Coordinates of C-alpha atoms and ligand atoms in Angstrom, one line a residue:
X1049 CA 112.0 95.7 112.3
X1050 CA 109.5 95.6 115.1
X1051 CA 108.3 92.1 117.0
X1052 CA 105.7 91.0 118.3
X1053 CA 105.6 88.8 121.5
X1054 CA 103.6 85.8 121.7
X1055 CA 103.2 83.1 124.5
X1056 CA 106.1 81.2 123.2
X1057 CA 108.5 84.2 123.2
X1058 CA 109.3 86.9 119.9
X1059 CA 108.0 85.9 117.1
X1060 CA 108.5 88.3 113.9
X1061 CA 106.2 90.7 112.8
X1062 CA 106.8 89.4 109.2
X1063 CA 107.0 85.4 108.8
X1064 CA 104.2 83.2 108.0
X1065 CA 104.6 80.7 108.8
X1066 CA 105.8 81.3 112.5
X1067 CA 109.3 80.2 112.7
X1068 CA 111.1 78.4 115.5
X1069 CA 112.9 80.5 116.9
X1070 CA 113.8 84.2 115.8
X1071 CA 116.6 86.6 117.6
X1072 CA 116.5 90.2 116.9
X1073 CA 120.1 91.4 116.5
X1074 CA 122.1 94.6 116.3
X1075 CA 122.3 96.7 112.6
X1076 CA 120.2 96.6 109.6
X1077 CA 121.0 95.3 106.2
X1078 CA 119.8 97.4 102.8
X1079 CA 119.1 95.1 100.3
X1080 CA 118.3 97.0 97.4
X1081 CA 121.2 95.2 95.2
X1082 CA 121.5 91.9 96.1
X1083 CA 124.4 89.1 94.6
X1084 CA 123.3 85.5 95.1
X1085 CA 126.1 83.0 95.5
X1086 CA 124.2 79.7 96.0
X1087 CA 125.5 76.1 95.6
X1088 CA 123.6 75.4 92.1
X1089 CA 122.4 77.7 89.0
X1090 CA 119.0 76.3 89.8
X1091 CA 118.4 77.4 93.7
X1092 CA 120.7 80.9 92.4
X1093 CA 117.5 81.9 90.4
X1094 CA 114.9 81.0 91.9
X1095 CA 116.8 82.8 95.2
X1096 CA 117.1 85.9 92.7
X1097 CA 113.3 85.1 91.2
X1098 CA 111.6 85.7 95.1
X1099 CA 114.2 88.7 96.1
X1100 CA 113.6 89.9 92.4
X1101 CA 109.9 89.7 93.5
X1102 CA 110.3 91.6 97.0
X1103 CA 111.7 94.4 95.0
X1104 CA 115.4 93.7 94.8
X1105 CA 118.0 94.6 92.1
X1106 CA 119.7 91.1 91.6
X1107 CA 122.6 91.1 90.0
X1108 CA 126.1 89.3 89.7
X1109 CA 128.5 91.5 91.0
X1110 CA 128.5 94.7 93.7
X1111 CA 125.6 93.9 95.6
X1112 CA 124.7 92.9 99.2
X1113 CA 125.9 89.2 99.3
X1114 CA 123.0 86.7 99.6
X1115 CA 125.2 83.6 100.8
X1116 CA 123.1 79.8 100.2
X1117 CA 125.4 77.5 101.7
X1118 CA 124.6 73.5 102.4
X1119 CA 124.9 72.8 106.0
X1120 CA 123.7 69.8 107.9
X1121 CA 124.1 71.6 110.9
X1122 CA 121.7 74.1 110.4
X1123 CA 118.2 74.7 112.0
X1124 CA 117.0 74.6 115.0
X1125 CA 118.9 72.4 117.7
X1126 CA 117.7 68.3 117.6
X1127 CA 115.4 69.0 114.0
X1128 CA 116.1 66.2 111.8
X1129 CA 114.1 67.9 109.3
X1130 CA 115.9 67.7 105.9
X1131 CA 113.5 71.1 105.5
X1132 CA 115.2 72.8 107.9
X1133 CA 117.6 76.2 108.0
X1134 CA 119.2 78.8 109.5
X1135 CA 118.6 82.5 108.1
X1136 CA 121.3 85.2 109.6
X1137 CA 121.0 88.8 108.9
X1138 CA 124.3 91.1 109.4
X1139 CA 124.5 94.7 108.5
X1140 CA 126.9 93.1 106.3
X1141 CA 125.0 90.5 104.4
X1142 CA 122.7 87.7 104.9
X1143 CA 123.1 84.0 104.9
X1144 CA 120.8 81.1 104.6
X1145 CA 122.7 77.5 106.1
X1146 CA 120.3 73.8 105.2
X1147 CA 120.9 70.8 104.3
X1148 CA 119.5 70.5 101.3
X1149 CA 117.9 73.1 98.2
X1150 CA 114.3 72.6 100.4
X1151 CA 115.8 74.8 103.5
X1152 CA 117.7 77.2 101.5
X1153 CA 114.5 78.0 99.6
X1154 CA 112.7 78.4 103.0
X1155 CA 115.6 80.8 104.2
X1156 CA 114.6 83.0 101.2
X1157 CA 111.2 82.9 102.0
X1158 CA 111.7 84.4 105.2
X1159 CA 114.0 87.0 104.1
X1160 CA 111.7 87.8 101.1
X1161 CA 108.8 88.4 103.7
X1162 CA 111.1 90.0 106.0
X1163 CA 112.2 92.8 103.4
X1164 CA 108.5 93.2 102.7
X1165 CA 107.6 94.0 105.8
X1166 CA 110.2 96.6 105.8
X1167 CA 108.9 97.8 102.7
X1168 CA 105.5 98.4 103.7
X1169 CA 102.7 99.5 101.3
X1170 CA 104.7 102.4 99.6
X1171 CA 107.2 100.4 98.0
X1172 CA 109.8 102.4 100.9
X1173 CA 113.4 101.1 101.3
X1174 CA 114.6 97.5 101.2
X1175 CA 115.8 97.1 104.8
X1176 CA 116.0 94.2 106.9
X1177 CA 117.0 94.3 110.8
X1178 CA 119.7 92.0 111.7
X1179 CA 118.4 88.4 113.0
X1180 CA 118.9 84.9 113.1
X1181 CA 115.9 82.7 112.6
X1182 CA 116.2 78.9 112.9
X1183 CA 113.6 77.1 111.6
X1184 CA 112.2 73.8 110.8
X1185 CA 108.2 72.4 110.1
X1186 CA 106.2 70.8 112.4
X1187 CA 105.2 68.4 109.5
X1188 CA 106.4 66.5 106.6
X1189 CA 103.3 66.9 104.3
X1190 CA 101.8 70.7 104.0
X1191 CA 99.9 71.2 100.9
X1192 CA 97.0 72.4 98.9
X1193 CA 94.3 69.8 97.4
X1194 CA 92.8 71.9 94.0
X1195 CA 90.0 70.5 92.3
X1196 CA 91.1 71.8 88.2
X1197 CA 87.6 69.5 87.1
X1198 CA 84.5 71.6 87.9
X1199 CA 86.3 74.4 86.5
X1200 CA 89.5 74.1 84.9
X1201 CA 92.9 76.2 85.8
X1202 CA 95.5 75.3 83.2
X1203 CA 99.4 75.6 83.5
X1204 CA 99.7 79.0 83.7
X1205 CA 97.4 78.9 86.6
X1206 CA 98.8 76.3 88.2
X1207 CA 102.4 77.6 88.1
X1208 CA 100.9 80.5 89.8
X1209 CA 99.2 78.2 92.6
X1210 CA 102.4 76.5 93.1
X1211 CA 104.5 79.9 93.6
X1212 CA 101.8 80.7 96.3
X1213 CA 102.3 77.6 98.0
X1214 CA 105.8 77.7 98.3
X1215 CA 105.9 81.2 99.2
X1216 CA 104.1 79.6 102.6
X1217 CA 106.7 76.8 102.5
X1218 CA 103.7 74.1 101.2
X1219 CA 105.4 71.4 99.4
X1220 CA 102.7 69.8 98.1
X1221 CA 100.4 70.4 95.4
X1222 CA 97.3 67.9 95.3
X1223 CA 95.5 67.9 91.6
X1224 CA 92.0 66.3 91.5
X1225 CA 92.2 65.1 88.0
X1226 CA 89.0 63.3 87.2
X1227 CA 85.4 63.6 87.9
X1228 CA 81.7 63.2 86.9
X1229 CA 82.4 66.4 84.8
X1230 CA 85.5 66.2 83.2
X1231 CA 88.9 64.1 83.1
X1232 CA 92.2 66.3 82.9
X1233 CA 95.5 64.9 82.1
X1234 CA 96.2 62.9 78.9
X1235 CA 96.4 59.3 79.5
X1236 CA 98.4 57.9 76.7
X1237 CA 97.2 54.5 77.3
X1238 CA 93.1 55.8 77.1
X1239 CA 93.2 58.2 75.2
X1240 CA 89.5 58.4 74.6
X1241 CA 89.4 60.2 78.1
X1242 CA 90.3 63.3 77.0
X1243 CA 89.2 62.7 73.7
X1244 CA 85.7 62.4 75.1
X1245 CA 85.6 64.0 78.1
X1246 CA 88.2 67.2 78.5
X1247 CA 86.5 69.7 77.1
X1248 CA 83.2 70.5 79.4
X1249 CA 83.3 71.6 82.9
X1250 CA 80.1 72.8 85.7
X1251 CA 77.6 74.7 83.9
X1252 CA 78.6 74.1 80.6
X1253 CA 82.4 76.4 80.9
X1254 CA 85.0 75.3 79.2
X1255 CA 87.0 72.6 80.3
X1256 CA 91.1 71.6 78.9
X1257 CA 93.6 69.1 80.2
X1258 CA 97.2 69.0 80.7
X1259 CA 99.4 66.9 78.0
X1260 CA 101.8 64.6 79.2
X1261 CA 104.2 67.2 77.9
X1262 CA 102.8 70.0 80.3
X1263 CA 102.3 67.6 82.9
X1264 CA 105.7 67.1 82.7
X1265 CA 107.0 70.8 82.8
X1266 CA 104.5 71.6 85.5
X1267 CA 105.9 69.0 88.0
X1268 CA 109.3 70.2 86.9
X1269 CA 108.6 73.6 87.4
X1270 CA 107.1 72.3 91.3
X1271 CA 109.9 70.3 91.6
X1272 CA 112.7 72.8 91.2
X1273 CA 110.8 75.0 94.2
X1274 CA 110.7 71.4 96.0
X1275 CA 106.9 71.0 96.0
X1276 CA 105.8 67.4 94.6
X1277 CA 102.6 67.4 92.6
X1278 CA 100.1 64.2 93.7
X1279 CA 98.2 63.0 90.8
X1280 CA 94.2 62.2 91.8
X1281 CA 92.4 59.7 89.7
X1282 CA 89.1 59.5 91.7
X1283 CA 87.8 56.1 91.5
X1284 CA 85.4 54.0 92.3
X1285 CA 82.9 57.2 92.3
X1286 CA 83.3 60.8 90.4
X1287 CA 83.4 58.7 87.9
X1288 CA 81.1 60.1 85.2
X1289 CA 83.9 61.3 82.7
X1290 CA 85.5 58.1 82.3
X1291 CA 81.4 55.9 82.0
X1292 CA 80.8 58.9 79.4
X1293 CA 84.5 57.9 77.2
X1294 CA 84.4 53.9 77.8
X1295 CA 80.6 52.7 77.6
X1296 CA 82.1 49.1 78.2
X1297 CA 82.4 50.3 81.7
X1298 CA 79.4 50.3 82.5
X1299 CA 76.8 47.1 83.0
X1300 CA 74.5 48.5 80.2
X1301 CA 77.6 48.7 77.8
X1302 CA 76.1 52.4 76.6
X1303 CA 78.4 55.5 77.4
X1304 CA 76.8 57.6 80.0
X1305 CA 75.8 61.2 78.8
X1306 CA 78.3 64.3 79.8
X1307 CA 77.5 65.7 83.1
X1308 CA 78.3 69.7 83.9
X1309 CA 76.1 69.6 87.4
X1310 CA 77.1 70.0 90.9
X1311 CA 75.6 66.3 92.2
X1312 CA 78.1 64.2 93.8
X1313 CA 77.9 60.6 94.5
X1314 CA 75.7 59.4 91.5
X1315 CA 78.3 57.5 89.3
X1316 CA 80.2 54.3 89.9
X1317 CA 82.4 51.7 88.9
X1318 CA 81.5 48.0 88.8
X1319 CA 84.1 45.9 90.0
X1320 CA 83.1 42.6 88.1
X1321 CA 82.4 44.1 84.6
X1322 CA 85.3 42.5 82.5
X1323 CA 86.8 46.2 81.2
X1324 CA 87.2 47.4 85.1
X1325 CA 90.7 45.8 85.9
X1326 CA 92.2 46.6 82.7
X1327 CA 91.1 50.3 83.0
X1328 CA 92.1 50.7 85.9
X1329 CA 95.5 49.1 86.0
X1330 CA 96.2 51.1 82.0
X1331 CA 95.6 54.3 84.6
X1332 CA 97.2 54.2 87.2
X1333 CA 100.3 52.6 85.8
X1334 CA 100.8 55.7 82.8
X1335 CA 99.7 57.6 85.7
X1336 CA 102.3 56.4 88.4
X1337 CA 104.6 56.2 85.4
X1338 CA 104.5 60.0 84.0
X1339 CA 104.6 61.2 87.9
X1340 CA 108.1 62.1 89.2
X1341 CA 106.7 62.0 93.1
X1342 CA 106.1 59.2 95.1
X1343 CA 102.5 59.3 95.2
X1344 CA 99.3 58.4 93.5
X1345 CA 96.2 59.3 95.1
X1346 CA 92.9 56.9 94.2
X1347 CA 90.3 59.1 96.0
X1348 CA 87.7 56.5 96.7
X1349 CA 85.3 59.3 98.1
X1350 CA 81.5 59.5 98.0
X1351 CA 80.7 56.5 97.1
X1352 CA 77.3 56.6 98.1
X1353 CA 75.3 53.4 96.2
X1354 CA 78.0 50.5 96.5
X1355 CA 77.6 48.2 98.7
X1356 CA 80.7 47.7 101.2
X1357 CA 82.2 44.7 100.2
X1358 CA 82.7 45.7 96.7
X1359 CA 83.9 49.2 98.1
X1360 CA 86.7 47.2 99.7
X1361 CA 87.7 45.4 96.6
X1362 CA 88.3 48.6 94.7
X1363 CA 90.5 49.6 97.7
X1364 CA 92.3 46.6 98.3
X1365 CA 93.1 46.5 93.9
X1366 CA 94.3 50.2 93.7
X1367 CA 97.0 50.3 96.5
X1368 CA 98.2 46.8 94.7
X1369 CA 98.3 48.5 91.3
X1370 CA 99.8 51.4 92.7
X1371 CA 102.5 49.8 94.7
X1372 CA 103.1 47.4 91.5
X1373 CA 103.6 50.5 89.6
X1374 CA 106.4 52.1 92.1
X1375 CA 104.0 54.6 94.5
X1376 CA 102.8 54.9 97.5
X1377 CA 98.8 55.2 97.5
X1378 CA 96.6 58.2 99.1
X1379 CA 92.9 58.0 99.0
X1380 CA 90.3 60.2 100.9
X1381 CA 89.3 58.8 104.7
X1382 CA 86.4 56.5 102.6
X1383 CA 89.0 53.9 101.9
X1384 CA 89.7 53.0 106.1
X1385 CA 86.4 51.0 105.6
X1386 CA 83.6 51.0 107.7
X1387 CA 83.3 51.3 111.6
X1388 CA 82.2 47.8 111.9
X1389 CA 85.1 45.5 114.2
X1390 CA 84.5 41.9 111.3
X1391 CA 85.3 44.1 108.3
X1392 CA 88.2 43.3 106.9
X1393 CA 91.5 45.6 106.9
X1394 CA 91.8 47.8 103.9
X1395 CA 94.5 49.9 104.3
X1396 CA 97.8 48.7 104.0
X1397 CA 100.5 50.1 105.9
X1398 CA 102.4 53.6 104.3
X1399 CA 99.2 54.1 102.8
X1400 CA 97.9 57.7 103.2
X1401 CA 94.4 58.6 104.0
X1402 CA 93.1 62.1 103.8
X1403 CA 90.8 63.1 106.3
X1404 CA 88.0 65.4 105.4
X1405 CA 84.6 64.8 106.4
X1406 CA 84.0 65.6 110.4
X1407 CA 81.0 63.6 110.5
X1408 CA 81.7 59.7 110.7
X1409 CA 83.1 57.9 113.6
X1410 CA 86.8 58.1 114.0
X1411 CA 86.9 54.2 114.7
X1412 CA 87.9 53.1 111.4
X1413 CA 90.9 55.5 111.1
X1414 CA 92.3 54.7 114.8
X1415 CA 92.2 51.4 113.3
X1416 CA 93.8 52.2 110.0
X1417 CA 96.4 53.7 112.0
X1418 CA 96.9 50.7 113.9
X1419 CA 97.7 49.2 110.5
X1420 CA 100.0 51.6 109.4
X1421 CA 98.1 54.3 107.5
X1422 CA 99.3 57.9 107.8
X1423 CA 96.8 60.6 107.9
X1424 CA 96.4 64.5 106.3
X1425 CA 94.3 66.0 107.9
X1426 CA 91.9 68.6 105.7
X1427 CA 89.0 69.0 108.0
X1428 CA 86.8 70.3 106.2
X1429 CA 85.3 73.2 108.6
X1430 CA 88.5 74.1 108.8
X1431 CA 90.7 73.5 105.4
X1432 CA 88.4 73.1 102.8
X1433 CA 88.6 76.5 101.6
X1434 CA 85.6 76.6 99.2
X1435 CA 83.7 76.8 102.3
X1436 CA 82.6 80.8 102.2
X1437 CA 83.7 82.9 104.5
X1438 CA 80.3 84.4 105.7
X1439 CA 77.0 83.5 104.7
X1440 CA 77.0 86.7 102.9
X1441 CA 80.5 85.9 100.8
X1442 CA 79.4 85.6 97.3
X1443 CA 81.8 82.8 96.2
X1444 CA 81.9 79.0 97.7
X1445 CA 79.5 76.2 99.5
X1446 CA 78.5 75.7 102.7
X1447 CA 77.9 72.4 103.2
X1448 CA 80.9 72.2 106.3
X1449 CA 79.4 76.0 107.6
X1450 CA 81.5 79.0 107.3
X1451 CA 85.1 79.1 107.7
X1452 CA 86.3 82.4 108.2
X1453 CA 90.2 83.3 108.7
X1454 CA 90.3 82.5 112.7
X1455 CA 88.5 79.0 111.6
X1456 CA 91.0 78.0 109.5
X1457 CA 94.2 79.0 112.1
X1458 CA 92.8 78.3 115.4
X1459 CA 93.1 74.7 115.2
X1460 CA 95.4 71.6 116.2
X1461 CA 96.1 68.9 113.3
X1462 CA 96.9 66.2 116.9
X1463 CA 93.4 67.2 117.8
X1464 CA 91.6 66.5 114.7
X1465 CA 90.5 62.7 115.2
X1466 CA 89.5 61.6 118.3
X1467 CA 92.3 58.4 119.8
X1468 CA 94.2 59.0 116.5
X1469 CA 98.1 58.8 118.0
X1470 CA 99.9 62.3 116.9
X1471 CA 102.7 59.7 115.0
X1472 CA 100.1 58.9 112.1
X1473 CA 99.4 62.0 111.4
X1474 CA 101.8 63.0 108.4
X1475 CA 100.3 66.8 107.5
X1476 CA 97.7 68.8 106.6
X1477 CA 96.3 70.2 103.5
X1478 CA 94.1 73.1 102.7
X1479 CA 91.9 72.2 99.8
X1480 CA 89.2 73.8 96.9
X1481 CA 86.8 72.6 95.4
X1482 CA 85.9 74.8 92.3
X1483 CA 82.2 74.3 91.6
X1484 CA 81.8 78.3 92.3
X1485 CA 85.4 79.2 90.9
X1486 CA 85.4 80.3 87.6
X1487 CA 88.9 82.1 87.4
X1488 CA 92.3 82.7 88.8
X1489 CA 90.7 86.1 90.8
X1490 CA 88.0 84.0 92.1
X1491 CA 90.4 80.9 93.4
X1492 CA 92.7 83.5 94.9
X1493 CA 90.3 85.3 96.7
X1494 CA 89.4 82.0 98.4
X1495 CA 92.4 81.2 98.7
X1496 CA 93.8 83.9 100.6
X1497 CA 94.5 85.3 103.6
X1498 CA 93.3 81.5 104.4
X1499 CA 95.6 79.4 103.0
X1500 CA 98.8 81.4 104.8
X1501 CA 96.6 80.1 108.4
X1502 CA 96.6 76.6 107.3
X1503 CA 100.3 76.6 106.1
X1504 CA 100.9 77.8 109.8
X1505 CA 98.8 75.3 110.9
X1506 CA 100.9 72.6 109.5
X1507 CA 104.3 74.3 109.9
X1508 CA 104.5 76.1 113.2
X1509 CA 104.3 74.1 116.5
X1510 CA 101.4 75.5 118.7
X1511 CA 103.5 76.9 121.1
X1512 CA 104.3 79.3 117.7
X1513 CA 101.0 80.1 117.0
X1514 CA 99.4 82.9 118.2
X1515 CA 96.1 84.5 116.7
X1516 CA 97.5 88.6 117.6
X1517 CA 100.5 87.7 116.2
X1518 CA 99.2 86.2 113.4
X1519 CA 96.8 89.5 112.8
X1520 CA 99.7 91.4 112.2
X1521 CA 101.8 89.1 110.3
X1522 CA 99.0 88.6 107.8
X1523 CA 98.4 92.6 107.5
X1524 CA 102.1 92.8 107.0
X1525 CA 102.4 90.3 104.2
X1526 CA 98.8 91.9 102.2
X1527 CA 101.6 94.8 101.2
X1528 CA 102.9 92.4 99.1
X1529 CA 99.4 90.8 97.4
X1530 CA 98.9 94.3 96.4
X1531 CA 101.7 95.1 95.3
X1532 CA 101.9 91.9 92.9
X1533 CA 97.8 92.2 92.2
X1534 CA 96.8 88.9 93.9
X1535 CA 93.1 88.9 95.1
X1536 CA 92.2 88.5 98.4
X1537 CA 89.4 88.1 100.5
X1538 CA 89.6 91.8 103.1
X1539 CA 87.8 89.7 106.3
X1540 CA 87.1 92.3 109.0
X1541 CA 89.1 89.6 111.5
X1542 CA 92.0 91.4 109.8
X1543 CA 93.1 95.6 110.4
X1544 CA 94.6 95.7 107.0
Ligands
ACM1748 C1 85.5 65.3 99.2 O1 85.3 66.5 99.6 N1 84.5 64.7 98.5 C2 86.7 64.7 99.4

């Protein structure tokens, strides 16, 4: 194996995202038949599933030993991380020490990159030089926001998203539910919703929701690879799906029409209209109640014709009903209020705000900060990944400008929001929006090579980052896209 240096001292030519610390040893190891012994059945196969995936034989008896062992004393010197993890690499064997199932996974991640690299882009031998990497993120929350309403991706998709996230150690998965165009996950409570409103998406393509059934098996399927999904019920705006099933939410009492445009910001609730408590407590409490992570996100963006003080109200009612209902809240940057010092505090404090517009005053989140709001950061001229690339790329908006590869790595989530202390913020995630995003080829190729720099972004500590290195790693790791036929995006920033 052959290293790069950056500023911060070797870092492999292989790993995305940068780890730690990496030492180069003595010896190389041939994986081509690999035995997993791992603590649990669970974390044995999906161990075997990624070295399957990398090209490995995996078996139960005879081959290399791949050694998962629970270790609080792994990773990288003072991390308290319960994500972290050593990876060592003998001629003999490899071994991945962590506390917990999160850090062995990670450990497999790196060695799954690292035998790609030695495979290279014909398929040659499975060999890994001896190391030891100890690693740990920078951040607790790294994930991927996908809007599944102006087009729909349904579970076999999504299972695929999430296997691309973790393969970048994300552990999130954001799922933007509702909207003016469609409403996508059975709400057993309302069932008119997707009765109603499931089945269109933009430009009249076909829409679909998830059942509580395979809402259920997806989060399972997340959780096993320790990525939580965060439900998003967008409210008091993007509304349009839910006006179009309940007429008695609106003031007129008449169901809206369907909606398959691109508009944003026309639709709203009305906080006083009898039917808007109920609805939105039967909501979020199935909601909060079929989730098996600890968060509910509200949205609460774009709410473009309500006045202020009924904005607030909205706010204020949906972290209570989500805290009454056992989660923590998360709503888009909207819900810290206006910059105006005699508004009244929204936020409560644990609440999560997601930044994403660049263009307001940062007052109102220092404030909401102040109060105890934690911030991801998805700046959108950097993270919003529907953005196109060039203004030549055929897919994606341009509303933020264009955010090619170096715009989405060269960047410091501390840096984001002006007098926002570095202890509020809690992560970063990339995010789609999939108004021009018809399939699974189409979301990839948006997707990647960027969302490997943002999972950097919120994993490796800037003294890990390095633009050359990252050059190379990313070439490295296309082997593998090719290899398994996922789509990418061939910027000219990259030599592939
Ligand atoms: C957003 O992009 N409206 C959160």
């Amino acid at each position: 194996m052959t290293t790069v240096s950056s500023g911060a001292g070797v870092v492999a030519d292989a790993v995305i995202p940068a780890p730690v610390d990496l030492e180069p040893g003595e010896g190389v190891l041939d994986l081509t038949t690999v035995t997993i012994e791992a603590p649990d059945d669970v974390t044995a196969r999906l161990a075997g599933e990624l070295l399957a995936a990398a090209g490995a034989a995996v078996g139960p008896h005879d081959g290399v030993p791949v050694v998962l062992t629970p270790d609080p004393a792994a990773g990288p010197a003072g991390s308290e991380s319960p994500e972290r993890y050593t990876l060592t690499v003998t001629a003999d064997g490899a071994t991945v020490a962590a506390p917990g199932r999160a850090g062995l996974l990670h450990g497999v991640r790196t060695l799954r990159q690292l035998v790609n690299a030695g495979r290279g882009e014909a398929g040659g031998a499975l060999e890994v030089g001896a190391v030891v990497v100890r690693d740990a993120p920078r951040y607790p929350w790294r994930g991927l926001s996908l809007d599944v309403v102006r087009h729909w991706f349904g579970p076999a998709d999504l299972r695929a998203v999430v296997d691309l996230v973790g393969s970048y150690k994300m552990n999130r998965l954001h799922l933007h539910l509702s909207d003016d165009q469609g409403w996508r996950l059975d709400i057993p409570s309302r069932p008119a919703l997707t009765k109603l409103s499931s089945e269109g998406a933009v430009s009249g393509a076909k829409g679909g929701f998830l059942s509580a059934d395979e809402y259920r098996e997806l989060q399972e399927y997340a959780a096993e690879r320790e990525i939580v999904i965060v439900p998003e019920i967008d409210v008091p705006g993007h509304i349009n799906a839910a006006t179009h099933a309940y007429g008695e939410l609106m003031p007129s009492g008449e169901a809206t029409d369907s909606y398959d445009g691109i508009e944003v910001g026309f639709s709203k609730l009305s906080f006083d209209l009898p039917a808007t408590e109920p609805f939105l407590r039967d909501v979020f409490t199935d909601v909060a109640r079929m989730t098996l992570g600890p968060w509910v996100h509200f949205g609460g963006d774009e709410v473009l014709t309500m006045q202020a003080d009924e904005f607030g109200r909205f706010v204020v009612l949906c972290q209570e009903l989500i805290a009454e209902a056992g989660k923590t809240a998360v709503a888009w940057q909207e819900a810290a209020g206006p910059a105006d010092d005699d508004a009244p505090d929204l936020v409560r404090p644990g609440t999560l705000l997601q930044y994403w517009d660049m263009r307001p005053d940062p007052a109102p989140f220092v404030r909401a900060a102040q109060v105890g709001a934690r911030f991801v950061l998805s700046p959108a001229d950097r993270a919003y990944l529907d953005m196109k690339y060039t203004p030549e790329h055929p897919l994606g908006q341009q509303w933020a400008g264009f955010v090619e590869l170096r715009d989405s790595y060269d960047w410091d989530p501390a840096a984001v929001i002006d007098g926002l202390p570095e202890s509020a913020v809690e992560g970063v995630s990339a995010a789609v929006w999939t108004e021009t995003l018809l399939t699974r080829d189409d979301l990839f190729s948006m997707l990647l090579p960027r969302l490997a720099a943002v999972a950097e972004t919120a994993w490796s500590r800037p003294e890990a980052k390095d633009w050359a290195s990252f050059r190379v790693r990313v070439a490295v790791e296309a082997a593998a896209w090719r290899r398994d036929g996922a789509p990418y995006h061939p910027t000219p920033q990259i030599d592939w």
